[in-house]
Amino acid sequence: MAEISSDVIRGYNDIIILYLLLTDPSYGYEISKQIRLMSEDKYIIKETTLYSAFTRMEKNGFIESFVDDDLAGGKKRTYYRITPAGREHYRAKCEEWTLTKEVIEKFIADEGRHV
């Protein structure tokens, strides 16, 4: 089975993470788990990649972090939520993806054509 190149997917980590924050705040491990689940194990984001994305997006004002106590164990957990600027960035990245996909599909050979 083919794997997704980390170089290719890197540019889409923001859109993936922001999508998962559109409805509710979440924390790193849960976001990582959702990515793995929704991609059917085709994309497993590395912890360093995830937290680098959090840091970059927070610096750019797309997300904000806050600490909440885990009621079950009493341990503090950092949650992330999308900001209005993050929602706008998400919409822009979705439009960019639509255009990118449209262009790249023109260069993908159909079965029996050029291959």
XYZ file of N, CA and C in Angstrom:
345
model
N 0.849 -1.182 0.000
C 0.000 0.000 0.000
C 0.894 1.244 0.000
N 0.526 2.221 -0.785
C 1.273 3.473 -0.858
C 1.100 4.261 0.430
N 2.132 5.019 0.772
C 2.074 5.886 1.951
C 2.048 7.332 1.501
N 1.512 8.181 2.327
C 1.494 9.610 2.053
C 2.846 10.177 2.464
N 3.496 10.855 1.553
C 4.781 11.487 1.838
C 4.585 12.578 2.891
N 5.484 12.608 3.869
C 5.372 13.639 4.907
C 5.548 15.032 4.296
N 6.300 15.132 3.192
C 6.460 16.421 2.516
C 5.135 16.898 1.939
N 4.338 15.981 1.424
C 3.059 16.335 0.811
C 2.044 16.729 1.878
N 1.918 15.936 2.901
C 0.875 16.157 3.908
C 1.197 17.337 4.824
N 2.476 17.682 4.963
C 2.886 18.755 5.878
C 2.116 20.053 5.624
N 1.888 20.361 4.369
C 1.181 21.590 4.036
C -0.292 21.579 4.396
N -0.801 20.422 4.775
C -2.231 20.295 5.083
C -2.502 20.022 6.554
N -1.446 20.003 7.370
C -1.657 19.763 8.807
C -2.554 20.827 9.429
N -2.380 22.082 9.032
C -3.209 23.150 9.588
C -4.683 22.891 9.312
N -5.014 22.568 8.063
C -6.418 22.355 7.690
C -7.005 21.163 8.461
N -6.201 20.135 8.663
C -6.654 18.951 9.390
C -6.948 19.314 10.851
N -6.004 19.985 11.483
C -6.156 20.348 12.896
C -7.295 21.344 13.088
N -7.353 22.361 12.243
C -8.425 23.347 12.375
C -9.795 22.715 12.166
N -9.900 21.788 11.244
C -11.165 21.078 11.028
C -11.619 20.413 12.331
N -10.682 19.768 13.006
C -11.025 19.049 14.237
C -11.380 19.999 15.386
N -11.009 21.259 15.263
C -11.331 22.244 16.304
C -12.540 23.106 15.953
N -13.138 22.895 14.796
C -14.263 23.740 14.375
C -15.437 23.713 15.342
N -15.742 22.562 15.912
C -16.925 22.458 16.756
C -16.621 22.523 18.254
N -15.488 21.952 18.661
C -15.169 21.905 20.092
C -13.668 22.010 20.324
N -13.265 22.594 21.446
C -11.845 22.565 21.811
C -11.401 21.120 22.018
N -10.121 20.884 21.874
C -9.591 19.545 22.103
C -8.131 19.654 22.515
N -7.524 18.524 22.834
C -6.133 18.493 23.280
C -5.332 17.572 22.352
N -4.024 17.680 22.448
C -3.119 17.009 21.524
C -3.383 15.541 21.280
N -3.442 14.744 22.343
C -3.608 13.304 22.165
C -4.923 12.985 21.463
N -5.977 13.668 21.825
C -7.289 13.419 21.215
C -7.271 13.808 19.729
N -6.633 14.915 19.399
C -6.531 15.346 18.004
C -5.739 14.314 17.205
N -4.633 13.862 17.753
C -3.813 12.841 17.103
C -4.621 11.561 16.853
N -5.390 11.168 17.855
C -6.223 9.965 17.752
C -7.292 10.133 16.674
N -7.910 11.307 16.611
C -8.944 11.569 15.603
C -8.365 11.554 14.188
N -7.165 12.105 14.027
C -6.517 12.091 12.710
C -6.285 10.659 12.262
N -5.771 9.861 13.161
C -5.502 8.446 12.840
C -6.808 7.716 12.498
N -7.848 7.956 13.279
C -9.129 7.299 13.078
C -9.784 7.735 11.766
N -9.863 9.045 11.549
C -10.537 9.556 10.352
C -9.786 9.210 9.072
N -8.456 9.076 9.166
C -7.669 8.719 7.980
C -7.561 7.204 7.805
N -8.227 6.478 8.687
C -8.183 5.013 8.665
C -6.740 4.501 8.697
N -5.946 5.093 9.596
C -4.538 4.757 9.817
C -3.633 5.063 8.628
N -4.112 5.847 7.673
C -3.281 6.209 6.522
C -2.375 7.395 6.853
N -2.728 8.148 7.884
C -1.887 9.252 8.326
C -1.831 9.250 9.841
N -0.635 9.068 10.354
C -0.397 9.110 11.796
C 0.555 10.272 12.032
N 0.028 11.345 12.600
C 0.824 12.556 12.798
C 1.794 12.346 13.947
N 3.029 12.751 13.742
C 4.035 12.640 14.794
C 3.761 13.698 15.852
N 4.066 13.362 17.092
C 3.817 14.278 18.203
C 4.550 15.602 17.996
N 5.813 15.548 17.551
C 6.572 16.781 17.338
C 5.937 17.633 16.241
N 5.422 16.990 15.200
C 4.762 17.708 14.112
C 3.501 18.391 14.625
N 2.723 17.679 15.422
C 1.478 18.210 15.960
C 1.735 19.429 16.849
N 2.675 19.303 17.771
C 2.921 20.403 18.701
C 3.628 21.580 18.031
N 4.409 21.312 16.991
C 4.994 22.410 16.203
C 3.880 23.180 15.493
N 2.899 22.447 14.979
C 1.753 23.085 14.319
C 0.962 23.915 15.326
N 0.738 23.382 16.527
C 0.029 24.141 17.559
C 0.763 25.457 17.842
N 2.075 25.375 18.033
C 2.871 26.559 18.351
C 2.787 27.590 17.226
N 2.951 27.144 15.983
C 2.902 28.045 14.827
C 1.522 28.678 14.687
N 0.471 27.855 14.798
C -0.887 28.385 14.621
C -1.287 29.312 15.767
N -0.805 29.035 16.962
C -1.104 29.930 18.082
C -0.381 31.270 17.883
N 0.867 31.213 17.435
C 1.638 32.433 17.159
C 0.950 33.270 16.077
N 0.337 32.611 15.082
C -0.350 33.303 13.990
C -1.776 33.725 14.351
N -2.227 33.365 15.549
C -3.547 33.775 16.007
C -4.688 32.902 15.500
N -4.380 31.706 14.972
C -5.412 30.812 14.432
C -6.053 29.938 15.511
N -5.310 29.677 16.571
C -5.833 28.904 17.702
C -5.367 29.577 18.982
N -6.014 29.212 20.078
C -5.550 29.658 21.386
C -5.599 28.465 22.331
N -4.687 28.466 23.275
C -4.618 27.359 24.228
C -5.127 27.810 25.581
N -5.610 26.838 26.327
C -6.015 27.093 27.711
C -5.856 25.803 28.484
N -5.664 25.933 29.777
C -5.450 24.768 30.634
C -6.736 24.454 31.352
N -7.064 23.168 31.378
C -8.257 22.704 32.078
C -7.864 21.503 32.921
N -8.501 21.346 34.047
C -8.222 20.192 34.898
C -9.018 18.998 34.414
N -8.344 17.871 34.337
C -9.025 16.624 34.014
C -9.704 16.153 35.291
N -11.023 16.160 35.294
C -11.767 15.839 36.507
C -11.511 14.433 37.023
N -11.267 13.493 36.104
C -11.067 12.107 36.525
C -9.771 11.946 37.318
N -8.698 12.540 36.814
C -7.412 12.331 37.463
C -6.840 13.566 38.121
N -7.483 14.700 37.945
C -6.998 15.922 38.544
C -5.772 16.505 37.870
N -5.352 15.936 36.720
C -4.161 16.476 36.061
C -4.555 17.574 35.077
N -3.670 18.517 34.910
C -3.931 19.637 34.005
C -3.648 19.206 32.577
N -4.499 19.661 31.674
C -4.364 19.318 30.267
C -4.515 20.603 29.466
N -3.653 20.786 28.455
C -3.740 21.956 27.586
C -4.686 21.658 26.432
N -5.696 22.496 26.316
C -6.668 22.391 25.234
C -6.409 23.506 24.226
N -6.902 23.281 23.014
C -6.781 24.274 21.947
C -8.162 24.534 21.374
N -8.405 25.807 21.016
C -9.659 26.170 20.363
C -9.340 27.082 19.183
N -10.184 27.003 18.175
C -10.010 27.817 16.983
C -10.487 29.239 17.262
N -9.823 30.210 16.674
C -10.202 31.619 16.810
C -10.942 32.048 15.534
N -11.551 33.237 15.547
C -12.161 33.736 14.300
C -11.143 33.813 13.147
N -9.911 34.222 13.451
C -8.872 34.256 12.410
C -8.565 32.843 11.917
N -8.630 31.874 12.815
C -8.408 30.478 12.446
C -9.507 29.958 11.534
N -10.740 30.379 11.794
C -11.860 29.977 10.926
C -11.676 30.553 9.522
N -11.221 31.788 9.450
C -10.970 32.417 8.147
C -9.811 31.712 7.433
N -8.764 31.393 8.170
C -7.615 30.671 7.601
C -8.064 29.300 7.088
N -8.903 28.631 7.857
C -9.430 27.322 7.445
C -10.196 27.448 6.126
N -11.082 28.440 6.018
C -11.848 28.642 4.777
C -10.917 28.900 3.597
N -9.901 29.724 3.823
C -8.943 30.042 2.755
C -8.164 28.799 2.333
N -7.749 27.984 3.296
C -7.007 26.752 2.981
C -7.896 25.754 2.241
N -9.182 25.723 2.566
C -10.118 24.833 1.849
C -10.247 25.275 0.390
N -10.337 26.581 0.160
C -10.404 27.094 -1.209
C -9.116 26.780 -1.962
N -7.989 26.947 -1.287
C -6.695 26.643 -1.893
C -6.623 25.158 -2.265
N -7.112 24.284 -1.362
C -7.103 22.847 -1.631
C -7.947 22.514 -2.859
N -9.112 23.116 -2.977
C -9.986 22.861 -4.118
C -9.270 23.207 -5.421
N -8.606 24.330 -5.450
C -7.865 24.753 -6.635
C -6.673 23.824 -6.896
N -5.934 23.482 -5.847
C -4.783 22.587 -5.970
C -5.215 21.245 -6.538
N -6.274 20.700 -5.986
C -6.780 19.406 -6.435
C -7.194 19.469 -7.907
N -7.857 20.550 -8.280
C -8.303 20.731 -9.668
C -7.102 20.723 -10.623
N -6.046 21.411 -10.254
C -4.862 21.478 -11.112
C -4.144 20.130 -11.158
N -3.872 19.531 -10.016
C -3.119 18.276 -9.967
C -3.858 17.148 -10.671
N -5.193 17.121 -10.555
C -5.960 16.062 -11.213
C -5.786 16.080 -12.725
N -5.433 17.215 -13.292
C -5.194 17.306 -14.730
C -3.937 16.533 -15.133
N -3.077 16.253 -14.159
C -1.822 15.571 -14.438
C -1.778 14.145 -13.898
N -2.894 13.647 -13.432
C -2.988 12.269 -12.957
C -3.523 11.420 -14.104
N -2.741 10.441 -14.506
C -3.118 9.616 -15.646
C -4.280 8.689 -15.291
N -5.280 8.671 -16.157
C -6.357 7.717 -16.029
C -5.835 6.350 -16.451
N -6.447 5.304 -15.945
C -6.023 3.959 -16.320
C -6.105 3.813 -17.833
N -5.015 3.301 -18.422
C -4.983 3.106 -19.863
C -4.486 4.318 -20.626
N -4.287 5.407 -19.946
C -3.810 6.634 -20.587
C -2.409 6.967 -20.112
N -1.438 6.950 -20.955
C -0.052 7.295 -20.680
C 0.675 6.332 -19.737
N -0.005 5.405 -19.149
C 0.677 4.515 -18.184
C 0.693 3.114 -18.717
